[in-house]
Coordinates of C-alpha atoms in Angstrom, one line a residue:
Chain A
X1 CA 0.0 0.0 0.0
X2 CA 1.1 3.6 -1.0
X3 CA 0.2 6.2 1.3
X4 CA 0.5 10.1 1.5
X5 CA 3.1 11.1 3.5
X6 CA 0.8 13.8 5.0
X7 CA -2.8 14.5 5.8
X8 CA -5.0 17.3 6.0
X9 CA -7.8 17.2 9.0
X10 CA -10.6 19.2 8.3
X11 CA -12.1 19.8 11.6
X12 CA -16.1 19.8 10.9
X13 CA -16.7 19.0 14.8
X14 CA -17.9 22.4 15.6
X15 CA -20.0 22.7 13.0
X16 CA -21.3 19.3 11.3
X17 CA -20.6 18.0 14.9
X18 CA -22.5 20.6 16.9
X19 CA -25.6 21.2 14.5
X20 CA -26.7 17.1 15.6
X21 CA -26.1 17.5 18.8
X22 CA -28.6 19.6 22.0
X23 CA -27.2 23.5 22.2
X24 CA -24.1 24.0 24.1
X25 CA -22.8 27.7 24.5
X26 CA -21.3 30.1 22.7
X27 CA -18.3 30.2 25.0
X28 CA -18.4 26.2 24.9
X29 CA -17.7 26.5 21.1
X30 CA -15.3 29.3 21.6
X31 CA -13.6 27.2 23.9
X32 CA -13.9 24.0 21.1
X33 CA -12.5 25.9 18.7
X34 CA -9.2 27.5 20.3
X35 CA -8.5 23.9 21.9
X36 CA -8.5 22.4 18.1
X37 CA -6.2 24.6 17.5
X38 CA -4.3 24.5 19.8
X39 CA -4.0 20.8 19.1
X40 CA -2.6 21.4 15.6
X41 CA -5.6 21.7 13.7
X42 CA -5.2 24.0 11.0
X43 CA -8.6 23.9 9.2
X44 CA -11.5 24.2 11.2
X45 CA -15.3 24.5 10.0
X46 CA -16.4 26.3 12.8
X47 CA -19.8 28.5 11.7
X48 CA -22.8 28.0 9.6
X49 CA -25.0 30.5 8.2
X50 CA -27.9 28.9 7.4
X51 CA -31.8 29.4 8.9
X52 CA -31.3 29.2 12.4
X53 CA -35.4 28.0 11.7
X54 CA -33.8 25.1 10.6
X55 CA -30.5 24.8 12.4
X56 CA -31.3 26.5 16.1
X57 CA -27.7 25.2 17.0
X58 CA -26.1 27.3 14.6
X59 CA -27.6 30.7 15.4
X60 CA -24.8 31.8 17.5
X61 CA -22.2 31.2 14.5
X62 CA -21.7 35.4 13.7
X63 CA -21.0 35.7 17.5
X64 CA -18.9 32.6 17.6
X65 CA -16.3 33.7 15.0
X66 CA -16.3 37.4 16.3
X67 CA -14.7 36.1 19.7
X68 CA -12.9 33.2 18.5
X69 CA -8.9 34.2 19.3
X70 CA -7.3 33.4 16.2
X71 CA -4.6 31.5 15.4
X72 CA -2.5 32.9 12.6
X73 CA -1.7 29.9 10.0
X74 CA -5.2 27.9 10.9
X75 CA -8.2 28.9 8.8
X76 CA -12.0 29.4 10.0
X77 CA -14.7 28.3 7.9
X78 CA -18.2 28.5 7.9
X79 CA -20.7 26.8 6.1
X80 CA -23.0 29.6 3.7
X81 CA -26.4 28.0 1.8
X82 CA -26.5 31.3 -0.1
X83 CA -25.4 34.8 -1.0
X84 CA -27.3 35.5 2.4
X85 CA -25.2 33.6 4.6
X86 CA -22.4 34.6 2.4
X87 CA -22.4 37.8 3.4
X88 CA -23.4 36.6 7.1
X89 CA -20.1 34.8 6.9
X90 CA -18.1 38.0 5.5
X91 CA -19.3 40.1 8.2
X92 CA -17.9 38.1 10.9
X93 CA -14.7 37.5 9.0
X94 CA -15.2 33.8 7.7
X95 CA -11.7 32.8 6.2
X96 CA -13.5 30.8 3.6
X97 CA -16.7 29.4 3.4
X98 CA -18.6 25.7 1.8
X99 CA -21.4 25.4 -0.2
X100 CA -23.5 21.9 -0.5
X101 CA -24.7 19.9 -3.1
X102 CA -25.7 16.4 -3.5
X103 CA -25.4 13.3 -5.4
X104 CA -28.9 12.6 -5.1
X105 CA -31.6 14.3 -7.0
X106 CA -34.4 12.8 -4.0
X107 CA -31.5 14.0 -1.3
X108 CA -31.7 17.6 -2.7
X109 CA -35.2 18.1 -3.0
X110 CA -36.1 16.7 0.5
X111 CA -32.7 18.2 1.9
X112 CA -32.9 21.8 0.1
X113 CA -36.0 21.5 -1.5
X114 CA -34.6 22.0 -4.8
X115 CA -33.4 19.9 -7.8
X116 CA -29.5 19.2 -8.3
X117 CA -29.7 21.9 -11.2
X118 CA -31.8 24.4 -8.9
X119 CA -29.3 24.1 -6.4
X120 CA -25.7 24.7 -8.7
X121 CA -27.7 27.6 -10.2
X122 CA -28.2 29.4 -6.8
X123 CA -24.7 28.6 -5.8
X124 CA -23.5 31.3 -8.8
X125 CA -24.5 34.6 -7.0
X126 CA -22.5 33.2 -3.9
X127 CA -19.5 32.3 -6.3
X128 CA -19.1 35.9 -8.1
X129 CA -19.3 37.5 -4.6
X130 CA -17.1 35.3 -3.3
X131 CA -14.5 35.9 -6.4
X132 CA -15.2 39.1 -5.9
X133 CA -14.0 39.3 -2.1
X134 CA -11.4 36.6 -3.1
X135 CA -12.7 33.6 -0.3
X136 CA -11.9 30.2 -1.1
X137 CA -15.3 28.1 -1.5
X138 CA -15.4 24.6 -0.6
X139 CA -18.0 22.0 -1.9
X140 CA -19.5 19.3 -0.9
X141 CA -20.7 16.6 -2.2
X142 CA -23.7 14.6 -0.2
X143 CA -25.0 11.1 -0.7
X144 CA -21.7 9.9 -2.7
X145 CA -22.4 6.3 -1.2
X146 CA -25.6 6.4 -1.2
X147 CA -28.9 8.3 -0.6
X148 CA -31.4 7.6 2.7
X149 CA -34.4 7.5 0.0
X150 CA -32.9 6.6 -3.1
X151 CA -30.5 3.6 -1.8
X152 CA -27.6 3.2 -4.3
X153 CA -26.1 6.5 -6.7
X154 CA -24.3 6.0 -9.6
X155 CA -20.5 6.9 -9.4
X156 CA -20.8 8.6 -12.8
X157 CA -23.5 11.1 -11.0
X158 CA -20.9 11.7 -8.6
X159 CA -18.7 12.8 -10.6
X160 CA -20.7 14.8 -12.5
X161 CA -21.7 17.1 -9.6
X162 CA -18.5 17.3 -8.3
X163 CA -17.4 18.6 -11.6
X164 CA -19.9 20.9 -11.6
X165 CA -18.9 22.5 -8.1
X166 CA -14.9 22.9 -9.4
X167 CA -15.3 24.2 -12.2
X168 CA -18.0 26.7 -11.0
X169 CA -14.7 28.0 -8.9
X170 CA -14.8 25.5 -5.2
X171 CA -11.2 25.3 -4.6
X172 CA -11.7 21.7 -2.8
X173 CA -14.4 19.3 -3.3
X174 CA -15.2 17.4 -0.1
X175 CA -17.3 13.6 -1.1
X176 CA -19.5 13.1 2.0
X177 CA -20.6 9.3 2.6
X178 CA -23.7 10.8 4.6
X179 CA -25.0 8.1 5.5
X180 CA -22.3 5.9 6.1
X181 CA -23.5 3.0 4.0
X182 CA -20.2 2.9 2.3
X183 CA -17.3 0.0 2.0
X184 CA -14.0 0.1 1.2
X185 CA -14.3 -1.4 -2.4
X186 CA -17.0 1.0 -3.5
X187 CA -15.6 4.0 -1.7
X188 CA -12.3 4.1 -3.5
X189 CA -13.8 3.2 -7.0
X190 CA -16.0 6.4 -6.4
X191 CA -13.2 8.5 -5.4
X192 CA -11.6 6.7 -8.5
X193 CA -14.1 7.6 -10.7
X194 CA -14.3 11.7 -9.2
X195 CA -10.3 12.2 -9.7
X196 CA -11.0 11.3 -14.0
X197 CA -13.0 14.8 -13.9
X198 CA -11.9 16.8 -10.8
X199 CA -7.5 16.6 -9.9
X200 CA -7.3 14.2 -6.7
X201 CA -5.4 17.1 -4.7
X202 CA -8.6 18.8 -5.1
X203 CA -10.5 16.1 -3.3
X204 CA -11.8 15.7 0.4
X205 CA -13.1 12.5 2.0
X206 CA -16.0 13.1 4.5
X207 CA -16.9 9.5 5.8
X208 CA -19.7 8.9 8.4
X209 CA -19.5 6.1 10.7
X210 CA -23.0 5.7 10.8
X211 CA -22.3 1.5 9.9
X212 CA -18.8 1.4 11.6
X213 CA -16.7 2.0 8.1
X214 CA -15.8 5.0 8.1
X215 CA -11.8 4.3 8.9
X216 CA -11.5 1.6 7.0
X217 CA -13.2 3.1 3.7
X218 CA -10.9 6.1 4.4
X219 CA -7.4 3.2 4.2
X220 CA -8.5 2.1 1.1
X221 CA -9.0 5.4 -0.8
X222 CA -5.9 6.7 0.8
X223 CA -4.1 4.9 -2.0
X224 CA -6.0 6.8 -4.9
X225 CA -3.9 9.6 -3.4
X226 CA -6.1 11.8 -2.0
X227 CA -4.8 13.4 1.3
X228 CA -7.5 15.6 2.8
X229 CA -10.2 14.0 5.4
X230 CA -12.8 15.7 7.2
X231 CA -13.6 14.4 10.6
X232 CA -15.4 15.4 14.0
X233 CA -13.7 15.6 17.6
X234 CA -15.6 13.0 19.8
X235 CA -17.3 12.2 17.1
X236 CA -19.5 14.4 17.8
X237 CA -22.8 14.8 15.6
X238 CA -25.5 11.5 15.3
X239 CA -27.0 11.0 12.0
X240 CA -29.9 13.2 11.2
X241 CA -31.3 9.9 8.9
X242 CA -31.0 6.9 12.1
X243 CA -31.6 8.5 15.5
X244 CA -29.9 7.1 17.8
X245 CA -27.0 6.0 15.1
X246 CA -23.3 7.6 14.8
X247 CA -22.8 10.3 12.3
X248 CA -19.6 11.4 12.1
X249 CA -16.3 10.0 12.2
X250 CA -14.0 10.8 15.3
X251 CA -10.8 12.5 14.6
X252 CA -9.3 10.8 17.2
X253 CA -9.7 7.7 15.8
X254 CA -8.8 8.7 12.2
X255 CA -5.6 10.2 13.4
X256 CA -4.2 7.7 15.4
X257 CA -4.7 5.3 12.7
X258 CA -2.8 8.0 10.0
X259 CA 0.2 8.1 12.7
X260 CA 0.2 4.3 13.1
X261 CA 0.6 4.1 9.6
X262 CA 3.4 6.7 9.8
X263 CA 1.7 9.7 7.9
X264 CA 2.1 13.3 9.3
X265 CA -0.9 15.4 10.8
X266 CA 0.7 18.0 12.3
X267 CA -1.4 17.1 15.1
X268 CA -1.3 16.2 18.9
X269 CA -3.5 13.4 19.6
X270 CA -3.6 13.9 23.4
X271 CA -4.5 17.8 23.4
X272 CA -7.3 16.4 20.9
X273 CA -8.9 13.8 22.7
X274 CA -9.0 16.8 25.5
X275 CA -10.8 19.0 23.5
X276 CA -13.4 16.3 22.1
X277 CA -13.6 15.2 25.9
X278 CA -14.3 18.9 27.1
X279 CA -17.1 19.1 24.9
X280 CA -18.4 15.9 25.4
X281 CA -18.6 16.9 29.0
X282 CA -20.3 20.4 28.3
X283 CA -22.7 18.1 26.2
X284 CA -23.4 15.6 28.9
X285 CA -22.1 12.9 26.8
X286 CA -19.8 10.3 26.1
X287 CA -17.0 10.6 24.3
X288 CA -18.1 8.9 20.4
X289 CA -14.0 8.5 20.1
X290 CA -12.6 5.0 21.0
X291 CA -9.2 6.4 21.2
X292 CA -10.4 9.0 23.8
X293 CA -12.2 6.5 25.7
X294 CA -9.3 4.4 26.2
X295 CA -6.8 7.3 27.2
X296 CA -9.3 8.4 29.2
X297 CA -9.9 4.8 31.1
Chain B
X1 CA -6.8 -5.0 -3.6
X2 CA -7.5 -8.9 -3.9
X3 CA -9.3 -10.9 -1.2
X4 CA -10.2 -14.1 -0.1
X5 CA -14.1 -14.9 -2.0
X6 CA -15.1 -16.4 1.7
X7 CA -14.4 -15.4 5.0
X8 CA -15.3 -18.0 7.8
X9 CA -16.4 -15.7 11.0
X10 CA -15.1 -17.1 14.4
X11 CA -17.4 -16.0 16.9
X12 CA -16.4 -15.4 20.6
X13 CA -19.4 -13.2 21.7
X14 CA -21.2 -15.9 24.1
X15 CA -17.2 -16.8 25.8
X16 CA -14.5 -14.1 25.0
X17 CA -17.8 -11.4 25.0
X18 CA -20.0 -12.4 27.9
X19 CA -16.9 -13.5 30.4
X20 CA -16.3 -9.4 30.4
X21 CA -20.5 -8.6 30.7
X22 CA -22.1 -8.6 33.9
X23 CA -23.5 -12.4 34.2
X24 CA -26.6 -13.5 32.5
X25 CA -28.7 -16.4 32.9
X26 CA -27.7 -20.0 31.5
X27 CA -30.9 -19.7 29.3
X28 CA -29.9 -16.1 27.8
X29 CA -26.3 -17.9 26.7
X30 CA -28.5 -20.6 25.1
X31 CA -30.9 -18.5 23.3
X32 CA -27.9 -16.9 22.2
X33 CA -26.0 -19.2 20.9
X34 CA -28.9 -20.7 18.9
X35 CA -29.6 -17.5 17.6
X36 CA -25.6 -17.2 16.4
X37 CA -26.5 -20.9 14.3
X38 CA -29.8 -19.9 12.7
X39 CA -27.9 -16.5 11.4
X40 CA -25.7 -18.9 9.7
X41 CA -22.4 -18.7 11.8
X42 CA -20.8 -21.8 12.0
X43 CA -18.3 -21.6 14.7
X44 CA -19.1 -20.6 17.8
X45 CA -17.1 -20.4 21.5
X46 CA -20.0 -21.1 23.4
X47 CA -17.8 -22.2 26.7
X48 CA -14.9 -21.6 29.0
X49 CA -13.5 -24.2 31.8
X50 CA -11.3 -21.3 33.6
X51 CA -11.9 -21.6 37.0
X52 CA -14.5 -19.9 38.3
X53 CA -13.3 -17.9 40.9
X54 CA -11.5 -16.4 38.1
X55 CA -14.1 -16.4 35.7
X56 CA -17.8 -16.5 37.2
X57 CA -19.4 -15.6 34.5
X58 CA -18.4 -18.9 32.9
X59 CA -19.8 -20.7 35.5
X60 CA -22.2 -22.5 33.9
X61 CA -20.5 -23.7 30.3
X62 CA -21.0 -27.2 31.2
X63 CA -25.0 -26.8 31.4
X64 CA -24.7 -24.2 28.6
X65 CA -22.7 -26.6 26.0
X66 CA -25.1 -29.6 27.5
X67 CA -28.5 -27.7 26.7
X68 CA -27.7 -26.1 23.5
X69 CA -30.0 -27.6 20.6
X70 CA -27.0 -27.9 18.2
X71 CA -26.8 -27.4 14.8
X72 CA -25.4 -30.3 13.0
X73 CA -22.6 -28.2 10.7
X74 CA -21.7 -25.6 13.7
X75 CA -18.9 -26.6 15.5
X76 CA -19.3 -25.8 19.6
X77 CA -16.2 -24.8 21.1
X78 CA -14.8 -24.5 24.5
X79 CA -11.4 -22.3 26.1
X80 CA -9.5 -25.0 28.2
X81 CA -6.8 -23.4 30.0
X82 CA -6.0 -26.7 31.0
X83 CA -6.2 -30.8 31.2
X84 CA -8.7 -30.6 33.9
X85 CA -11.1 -28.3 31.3
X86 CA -10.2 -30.6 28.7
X87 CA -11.6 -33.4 30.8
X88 CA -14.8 -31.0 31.7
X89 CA -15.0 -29.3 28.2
X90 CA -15.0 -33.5 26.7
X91 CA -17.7 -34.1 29.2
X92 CA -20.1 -31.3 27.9
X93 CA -19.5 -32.6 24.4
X94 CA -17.5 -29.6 23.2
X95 CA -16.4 -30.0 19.6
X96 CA -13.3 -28.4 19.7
X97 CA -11.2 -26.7 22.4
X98 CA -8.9 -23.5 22.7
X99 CA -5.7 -23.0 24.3
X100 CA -4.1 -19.3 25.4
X101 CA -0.7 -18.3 24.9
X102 CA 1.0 -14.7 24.5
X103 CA 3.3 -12.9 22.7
X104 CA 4.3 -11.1 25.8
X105 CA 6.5 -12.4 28.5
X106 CA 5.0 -9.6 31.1
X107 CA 1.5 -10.7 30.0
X108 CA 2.1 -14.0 30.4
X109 CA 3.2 -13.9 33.8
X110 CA 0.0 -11.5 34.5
X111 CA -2.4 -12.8 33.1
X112 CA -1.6 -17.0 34.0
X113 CA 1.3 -16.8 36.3
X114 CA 3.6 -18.3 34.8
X115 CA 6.2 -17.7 31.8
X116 CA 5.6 -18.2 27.8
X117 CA 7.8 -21.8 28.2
X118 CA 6.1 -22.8 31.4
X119 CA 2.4 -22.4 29.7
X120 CA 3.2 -23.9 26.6
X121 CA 4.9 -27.1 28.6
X122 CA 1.7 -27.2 30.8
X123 CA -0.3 -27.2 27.4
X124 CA 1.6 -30.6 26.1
X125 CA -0.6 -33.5 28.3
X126 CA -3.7 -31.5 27.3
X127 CA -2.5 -31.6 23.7
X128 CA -1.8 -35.3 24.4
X129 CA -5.2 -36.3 25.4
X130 CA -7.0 -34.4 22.8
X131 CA -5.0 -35.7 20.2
X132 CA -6.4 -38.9 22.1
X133 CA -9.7 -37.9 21.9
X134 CA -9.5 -36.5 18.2
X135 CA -10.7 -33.1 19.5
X136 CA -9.4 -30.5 17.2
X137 CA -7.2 -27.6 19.3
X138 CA -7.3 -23.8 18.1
X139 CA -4.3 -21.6 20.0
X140 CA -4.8 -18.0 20.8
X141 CA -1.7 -16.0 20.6
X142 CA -2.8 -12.6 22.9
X143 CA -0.2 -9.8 22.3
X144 CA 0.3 -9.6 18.9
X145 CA 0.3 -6.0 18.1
X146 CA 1.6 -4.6 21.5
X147 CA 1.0 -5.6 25.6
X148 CA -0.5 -3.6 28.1
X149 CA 2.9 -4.0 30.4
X150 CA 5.1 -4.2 27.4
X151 CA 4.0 -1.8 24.9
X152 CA 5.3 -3.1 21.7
X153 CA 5.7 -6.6 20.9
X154 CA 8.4 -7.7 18.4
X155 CA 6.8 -9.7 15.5
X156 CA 9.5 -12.3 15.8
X157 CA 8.0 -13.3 18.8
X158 CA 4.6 -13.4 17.7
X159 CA 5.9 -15.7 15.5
X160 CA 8.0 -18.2 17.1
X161 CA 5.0 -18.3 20.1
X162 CA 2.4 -19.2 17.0
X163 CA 4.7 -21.7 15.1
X164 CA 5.3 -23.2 18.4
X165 CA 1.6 -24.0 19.0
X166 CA 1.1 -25.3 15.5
X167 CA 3.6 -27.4 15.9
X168 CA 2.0 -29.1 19.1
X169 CA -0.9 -29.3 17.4
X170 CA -3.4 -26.7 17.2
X171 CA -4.6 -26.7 13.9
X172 CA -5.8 -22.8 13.3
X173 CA -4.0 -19.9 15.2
X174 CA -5.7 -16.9 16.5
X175 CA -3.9 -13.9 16.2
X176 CA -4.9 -11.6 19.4
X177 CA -4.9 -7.8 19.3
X178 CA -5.4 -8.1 22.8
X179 CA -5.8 -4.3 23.8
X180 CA -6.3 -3.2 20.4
X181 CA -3.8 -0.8 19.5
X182 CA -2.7 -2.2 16.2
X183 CA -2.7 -0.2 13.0
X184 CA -3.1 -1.6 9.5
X185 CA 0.0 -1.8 8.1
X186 CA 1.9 -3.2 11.3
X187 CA -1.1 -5.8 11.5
X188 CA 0.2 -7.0 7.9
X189 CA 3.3 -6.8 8.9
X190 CA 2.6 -8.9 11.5
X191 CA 0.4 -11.1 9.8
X192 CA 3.3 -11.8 7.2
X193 CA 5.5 -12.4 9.5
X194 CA 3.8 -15.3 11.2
X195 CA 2.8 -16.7 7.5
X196 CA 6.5 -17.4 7.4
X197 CA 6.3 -19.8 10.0
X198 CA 2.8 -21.1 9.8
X199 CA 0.6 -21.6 6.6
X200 CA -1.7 -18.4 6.2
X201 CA -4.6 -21.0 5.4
X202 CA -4.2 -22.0 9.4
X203 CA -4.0 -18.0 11.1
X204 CA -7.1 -16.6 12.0
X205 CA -7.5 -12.8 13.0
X206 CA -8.7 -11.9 16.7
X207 CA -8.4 -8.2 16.7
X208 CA -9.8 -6.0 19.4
X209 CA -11.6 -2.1 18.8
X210 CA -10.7 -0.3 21.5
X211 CA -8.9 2.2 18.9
X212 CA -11.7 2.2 16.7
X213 CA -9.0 0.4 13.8
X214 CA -10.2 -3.6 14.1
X215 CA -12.1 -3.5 10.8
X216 CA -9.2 -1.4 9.0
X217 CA -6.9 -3.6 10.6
X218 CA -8.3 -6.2 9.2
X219 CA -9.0 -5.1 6.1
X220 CA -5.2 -4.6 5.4
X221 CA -5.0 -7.9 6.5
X222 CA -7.4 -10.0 4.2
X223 CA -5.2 -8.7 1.8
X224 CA -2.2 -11.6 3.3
X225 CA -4.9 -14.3 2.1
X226 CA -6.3 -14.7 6.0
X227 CA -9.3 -15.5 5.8
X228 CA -10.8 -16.3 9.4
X229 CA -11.8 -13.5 11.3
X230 CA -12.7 -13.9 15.2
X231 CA -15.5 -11.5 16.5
X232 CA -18.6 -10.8 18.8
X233 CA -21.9 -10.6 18.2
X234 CA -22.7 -7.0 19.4
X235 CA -19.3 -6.1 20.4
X236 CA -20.1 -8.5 23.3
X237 CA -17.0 -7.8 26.3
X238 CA -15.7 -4.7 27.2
X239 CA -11.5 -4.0 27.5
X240 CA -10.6 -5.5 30.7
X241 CA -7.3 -3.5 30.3
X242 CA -8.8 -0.6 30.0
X243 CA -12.5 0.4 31.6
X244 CA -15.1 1.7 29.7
X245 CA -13.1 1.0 26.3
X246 CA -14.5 -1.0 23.7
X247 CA -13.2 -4.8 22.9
X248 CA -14.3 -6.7 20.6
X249 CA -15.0 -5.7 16.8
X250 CA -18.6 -6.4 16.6
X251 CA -19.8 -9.0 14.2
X252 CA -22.4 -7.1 12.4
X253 CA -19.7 -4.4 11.6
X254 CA -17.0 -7.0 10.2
X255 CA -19.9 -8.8 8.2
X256 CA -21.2 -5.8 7.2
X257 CA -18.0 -4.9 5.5
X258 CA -17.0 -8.2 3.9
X259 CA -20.3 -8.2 2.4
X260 CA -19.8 -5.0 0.7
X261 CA -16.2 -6.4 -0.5
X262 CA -18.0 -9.0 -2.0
X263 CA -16.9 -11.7 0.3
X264 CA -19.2 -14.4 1.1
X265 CA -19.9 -15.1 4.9
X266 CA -22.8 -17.3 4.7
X267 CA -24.5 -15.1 7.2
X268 CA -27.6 -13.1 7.2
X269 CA -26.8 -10.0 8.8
X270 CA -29.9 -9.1 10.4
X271 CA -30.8 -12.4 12.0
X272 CA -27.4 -11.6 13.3
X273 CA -28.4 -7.9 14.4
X274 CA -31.5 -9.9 16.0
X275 CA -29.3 -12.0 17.6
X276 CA -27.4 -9.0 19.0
X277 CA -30.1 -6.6 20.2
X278 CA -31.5 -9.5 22.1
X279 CA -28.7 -10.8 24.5
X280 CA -27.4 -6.5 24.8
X281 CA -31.2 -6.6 26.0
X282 CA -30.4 -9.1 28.5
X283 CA -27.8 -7.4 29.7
X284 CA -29.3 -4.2 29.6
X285 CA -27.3 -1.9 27.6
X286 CA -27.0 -0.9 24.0
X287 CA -25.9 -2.8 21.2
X288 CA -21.9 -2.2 20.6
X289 CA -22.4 -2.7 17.1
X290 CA -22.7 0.6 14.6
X291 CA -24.9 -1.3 12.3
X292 CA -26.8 -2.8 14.5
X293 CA -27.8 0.6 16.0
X294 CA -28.4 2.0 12.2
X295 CA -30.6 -1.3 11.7
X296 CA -32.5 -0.7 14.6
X297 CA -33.1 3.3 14.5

């Protein structure tokens, strides 16, 4: 097996992580976020934009990235649905911001109420302004494994979206397993099929655990060469789609595995499993990282 | 990647999983087991002849192996520590037996008081008499990817310890990631290195998830041609090393997986889910397996 020597964590915990979970504070994310630095994470989604009708967990997210204390080479991202929360985002000094699209035409009209097609056309208002304030947009990808109601989605419509997204101007496209159905085979002939149309350096794997495969899907597309995963501290997050079922892959987990298999994160595993056990404590919960539960123990 | 086109599952849930649960009733480990058959496994540890004031949840194995309604192409199989469990584990009609050794001097002495040459000499009448009775031995290795008192475990060792047993007789060897900490390409390693010394047709993975890395572990590992894989039904038994930590890789997840690779099992995953939420009813707490959960929400 051929690794990359190094790989990127994109932190979504505070974000994709938080939004699943019962509120916590604004000073509790504040807190999150500065510890995740401090642990060597450089990119962290730590904001979303969206209707805080739909996403009361979020609501706080302009206030959150106000009194964050920055680190200097680690970059703050918040998650923007539209020019609306673009601007939100640009207001409280986002570094750059993600849009989201899906695989799944039943996935985006239950999700977004809107077709695929509806949805890449809305994103283009957000991309000029974006160009014009010159933020990096990232995209992701939903349902790249398959789709709650439509089971099973074609690689080839995979690929097509993600096109779609990079060549609209998203500097990274992130392929989000959202349901975790996913297995190794299938997940790396996916990412296969994405780097023909979009350059693997410009791809991001964002497994959910949600059947236990996340880690193990992420091993096997490690050798298409892609080097960027997103993951959540704690694990925090279920999934939206099976109450009571994991959502998001712990970073803990995913980076001990990457240092066992000698490939550099830049990142200290102990001051990480702190931060995912702070929260987890300010959430009233148990840790979702095995790694942090045996350190801890 | 090229893997094996079947994968014979081991499963240790009712011994190696319930000996770490609070106890259950003789009937619950009955119901259990038959519930393991009808899913389709066809090897299950259903017994252990430790002593009891070691092991009390193991108590009962003789009514347990003696009450079963077995399944005429399962094979029921008993731990026997020693000749006196032989003799007991013969009288309840076992159809195989296990041995235990380690990898780990430290763990050795810890865990059966008494050295890596003292247990395997102690093993050599019980070998006699089963060879006598023409009961088929497996040997456990424990250790194999690092020791609680030891921390790493040369793979030299893990060798010479598993040629050693198959050379007194055991005709499979289990390869224990007793604590877990393995990572996939030092579990290949590993697994290579014993495939030197003992035909990879006869090794048989027993990895543990308190990392969170069994399945990736082991997926790097069907790779070497292995192609039995020990696990629990439910992630059945905790870490006794370390409280509150996970153990075993839960059945449903590893299925789960090997399905999706295309590998043939001859189980049907959610009789085996069944068979899973019922005895974590017993006991009382949730399921350990991801998919199980995602079945059941």
């Amino acid at each position: 097996m051929t690794f990359p020597k190094q790989v990127s964590i994109f932190e979504v915990g505070a974000r994709d992580g938080l939004q699943n979970e019962k509120p916590v504070s604004t000073q509790d994310k504040i807190v999150l976020i500065q510890d995740l630095a401090k642990a060597g994470i450089k990119r962290i989604e730590s904001a979303s934009f969206v209707s805080p009708k739909w996403v009361p967990q979020m609501a706080d997210s302009g206030e959150v990235l106000r009194n964050i204390k920055r680190a200097a080479d680690v970059t703050y991202s918040a998650l923007t649905p539209n020019l609306h929360g673009l601007e939100l985002a640009l207001d409280a000094k986002a570094d750059e911001v993600a849009i989201f699209g899906a695989a799944s035409e039943s996935f985006s009209q239950r999700n977004i109420n809107c077709s695929i097609q509806e949805s890449i056309a809305r994103f283009k208002p957000l991309m000029q302004r974006a160009k014009a304030e010159n933020i990096r947009v990232r995209g992701y990808v939903s349902c790249v494994l398959g789709c709650p109601y439509e089971g099973e989605i074609d690689v080839s419509e995979v690929a097509r979206v993600s096109e779609i997204l990079y060549k609209m101007g998203c500097y990274e496209i992130s392929l989000g397993d959202t349901i975790g159905v996913g297995t190794p085979n299938n997940a790396r002939k996916m990412v296969q099929a994405v780097s023909q149309v979009v350059p693997v350096d410009k791809l991001a794997l964002h497994f959910h655990d949600t059947y236990g495969q996340a880690l193990a899907n992420i091993l096997a597309c490690l050798e298409t060469g892609v080097s960027v995963v997103d993951s959540s501290v704690a694990g925090l997050g279920g999934c939206p789609y099976a109450k009571g079922a994991s959502g998001n892959l712990a970073s803990e987990d995913l980076v001990y595995m990457l240092h066992g298999l000698g490939i550099d994160t830049g990142i200290d595993l102990t001051l990480l499993a702190q931060a995912g056990n702070k929260i987890s404590q300010a959430l009233g919960r148990q840790t979702g990282s095995k790694v942090a539960q045996a350190l801890l123990s």
